[in-house]
Amino acid sequence: MSFDGHEAPAYIEAQLPPYEPPPLWIPPEQRKNNPDYNNDLTMFLPRTVLLQRHSQADQLGFNIRGGKEHHCGIYISKVTHSVAARLGLKEGDQILAVNNISFENIDHAYAVKTLKTITDVQMTVRYFPYGYDRTYDKTRFIAAMQNSGRR
């Protein structure tokens, strides 16, 4: 059979693996067939939050973890009942930038210093629980580095 004077392309048949149900650690309400399932991805989009303090001594209302030395971004790990909570900050939010300073590849100590010295904090954050989970699992990163031959 020819195709414009050329040999027709050969088609490859592939066998797809059987469907696997979601892992047990995924809560039922986050599974596609659950009536409470929410596939609204806008919750993962970056957003800007303006947090104003009267002085540097005032609390920010949240804790952070992560940093370049931990091979991950800076994440909000705890939010107290404060202005930060009312502004919508939550555990698992990744801080992408503070007052136009990128937080995507920053040391933890420098991130803390930056946050503590600014009174009008304009933060770009995004909810990214999958990256936040990495801040708790150093062994997974170390094992991956050893398996790839990098140290």
Tab-separated table of C-alpha atoms in Angstrom:
chain	number	residue	atom	x	y	z
A	1	MET	CA	0.000	0.000	0.000
A	2	SER	CA	1.383	3.417	-0.816
A	3	PHE	CA	0.867	6.791	0.741
A	4	ASP	CA	1.642	9.622	-1.718
A	5	GLY	CA	4.144	7.381	-3.454
A	6	HIS	CA	5.743	6.279	-0.183
A	7	GLU	CA	5.322	3.198	1.904
A	8	ALA	CA	2.451	3.504	4.373
A	9	PRO	CA	3.563	3.880	8.011
A	10	ALA	CA	3.410	0.722	10.079
A	11	TYR	CA	1.112	0.822	13.082
A	12	ILE	CA	2.198	-0.636	16.355
A	13	GLU	CA	-0.253	-2.419	18.560
A	14	ALA	CA	0.299	-1.898	22.258
A	15	GLN	CA	-1.105	-3.616	25.264
A	16	LEU	CA	-2.071	-1.194	28.012
A	17	PRO	CA	-1.579	-2.321	31.601
A	18	PRO	CA	-4.724	-3.159	33.520
A	19	TYR	CA	-6.361	-0.354	35.495
A	20	GLU	CA	-4.981	-0.002	38.993
A	21	PRO	CA	-7.208	1.434	41.727
A	22	PRO	CA	-5.838	4.442	43.631
A	23	PRO	CA	-3.458	3.641	46.503
A	24	LEU	CA	-5.076	3.220	49.912
A	25	TRP	CA	-3.346	6.357	51.245
A	26	ILE	CA	-5.442	8.584	48.951
A	27	PRO	CA	-8.509	9.585	51.004
A	28	PRO	CA	-11.833	8.447	49.489
A	29	GLU	CA	-13.045	12.049	48.974
A	30	GLN	CA	-10.017	12.660	46.716
A	31	ARG	CA	-10.831	9.746	44.411
A	32	LYS	CA	-12.414	10.427	41.055
A	33	ASN	CA	-15.528	8.286	41.584
A	34	ASN	CA	-16.412	9.844	44.939
A	35	PRO	CA	-19.311	12.356	44.836
A	36	ASP	CA	-17.236	14.789	46.950
A	37	TYR	CA	-14.298	14.666	44.507
A	38	ASN	CA	-13.106	18.132	43.512
A	39	ASN	CA	-11.130	18.463	40.302
A	40	ASP	CA	-10.918	22.263	40.526
A	41	LEU	CA	-7.226	22.881	39.878
A	42	THR	CA	-7.426	26.621	40.591
A	43	MET	CA	-6.479	25.872	44.205
A	44	PHE	CA	-2.952	25.110	42.917
A	45	LEU	CA	-2.492	28.410	41.060
A	46	PRO	CA	-0.120	31.052	42.459
A	47	ARG	CA	-1.756	33.831	44.465
A	48	THR	CA	-0.521	37.019	46.095
A	49	VAL	CA	-0.946	37.666	49.811
A	50	LEU	CA	-0.124	40.971	51.519
A	51	LEU	CA	0.714	40.620	55.206
A	52	GLN	CA	1.339	43.859	57.078
A	53	ARG	CA	2.954	44.115	60.512
A	54	HIS	CA	3.456	47.222	62.640
A	55	SER	CA	7.036	46.266	63.558
A	56	GLN	CA	9.596	43.541	62.952
A	57	ALA	CA	8.890	42.215	66.456
A	58	ASP	CA	5.290	41.320	65.504
A	59	GLN	CA	4.714	37.652	64.712
A	60	LEU	CA	4.143	36.577	61.108
A	61	GLY	CA	1.581	33.967	62.150
A	62	PHE	CA	3.211	31.046	60.349
A	63	ASN	CA	6.262	28.766	60.426
A	64	ILE	CA	8.310	27.646	57.438
A	65	ARG	CA	10.390	24.606	56.581
A	66	GLY	CA	12.565	23.509	53.679
A	67	GLY	CA	15.194	25.396	51.738
A	68	LYS	CA	17.974	24.884	49.242
A	69	GLU	CA	20.082	22.924	51.720
A	70	HIS	CA	17.183	20.448	52.033
A	71	HIS	CA	16.808	20.193	48.230
A	72	CYS	CA	13.329	21.689	48.208
A	73	GLY	CA	11.505	25.012	48.257
A	74	ILE	CA	10.291	27.004	51.249
A	75	TYR	CA	6.909	25.814	52.545
A	76	ILE	CA	4.517	27.001	55.213
A	77	SER	CA	4.464	24.266	57.829
A	78	LYS	CA	2.126	25.772	60.430
A	79	VAL	CA	-0.341	28.650	60.527
A	80	THR	CA	-1.584	30.031	63.825
A	81	HIS	CA	-5.032	31.552	64.270
A	82	SER	CA	-3.889	34.925	63.039
A	83	VAL	CA	-3.996	37.395	60.196
A	84	ALA	CA	-2.032	34.857	58.126
A	85	ALA	CA	-4.835	32.322	58.516
A	86	ARG	CA	-7.496	34.912	57.652
A	87	LEU	CA	-5.531	35.746	54.500
A	88	GLY	CA	-5.807	32.104	53.447
A	89	LEU	CA	-2.271	30.879	54.121
A	90	LYS	CA	-2.225	27.185	54.940
A	91	GLU	CA	0.116	24.287	55.583
A	92	GLY	CA	1.502	23.088	52.271
A	93	ASP	CA	1.682	26.539	50.648
A	94	GLN	CA	5.000	27.025	48.862
A	95	ILE	CA	6.420	30.530	49.118
A	96	LEU	CA	7.543	31.417	45.596
A	97	ALA	CA	8.580	35.038	46.235
A	98	VAL	CA	8.583	37.695	48.951
A	99	ASN	CA	8.680	41.350	47.865
A	100	ASN	CA	10.015	40.239	44.448
A	101	ILE	CA	12.793	38.127	46.040
A	102	SER	CA	12.617	34.595	44.641
A	103	PHE	CA	12.205	31.930	47.316
A	104	GLU	CA	12.393	29.015	44.886
A	105	ASN	CA	16.107	28.320	45.463
A	106	ILE	CA	16.922	29.968	48.778
A	107	ASP	CA	18.554	28.832	52.025
A	108	HIS	CA	16.226	28.406	54.993
A	109	ALA	CA	18.170	30.867	57.179
A	110	TYR	CA	18.076	33.553	54.481
A	111	ALA	CA	14.332	33.011	54.017
A	112	VAL	CA	13.749	33.443	57.770
A	113	LYS	CA	15.927	36.574	57.870
A	114	THR	CA	14.087	38.075	54.893
A	115	LEU	CA	10.649	37.375	56.353
A	116	LYS	CA	11.561	38.723	59.790
A	117	THR	CA	13.059	41.994	58.553
A	118	ILE	CA	10.172	43.065	56.283
A	119	THR	CA	7.043	44.628	57.782
A	120	ASP	CA	4.987	44.857	54.557
A	121	VAL	CA	5.300	41.315	53.238
A	122	GLN	CA	3.954	40.730	49.731
A	123	MET	CA	4.156	36.981	49.124
A	124	THR	CA	3.473	34.940	46.051
A	125	VAL	CA	2.423	31.482	47.213
A	126	ARG	CA	0.882	28.372	45.728
A	127	TYR	CA	-0.653	25.364	47.386
A	128	PHE	CA	1.691	22.490	46.551
A	129	PRO	CA	1.245	19.647	49.070
A	130	TYR	CA	3.228	17.174	46.951
A	131	GLY	CA	6.372	19.296	47.196
A	132	TYR	CA	5.683	20.000	50.867
A	133	ASP	CA	5.613	16.261	51.516
A	134	ARG	CA	9.243	16.085	50.336
A	135	THR	CA	10.317	18.318	53.226
A	136	TYR	CA	9.477	15.451	55.584
A	137	ASP	CA	11.090	12.648	53.608
A	138	LYS	CA	14.856	13.118	53.343
A	139	THR	CA	15.446	9.393	52.930
A	140	ARG	CA	13.555	9.329	49.620
A	141	PHE	CA	15.795	12.064	48.206
A	142	ILE	CA	19.002	10.471	49.529
A	143	ALA	CA	18.038	7.066	48.099
A	144	ALA	CA	17.256	8.620	44.708
A	145	MET	CA	20.627	10.398	44.676
A	146	GLN	CA	22.484	7.193	45.546
A	147	ASN	CA	20.612	5.196	42.890
A	148	SER	CA	21.474	7.786	40.232
A	149	GLY	CA	25.168	7.650	41.174
A	150	ARG	CA	25.252	11.319	42.296
A	151	ARG	CA	26.438	12.397	45.718
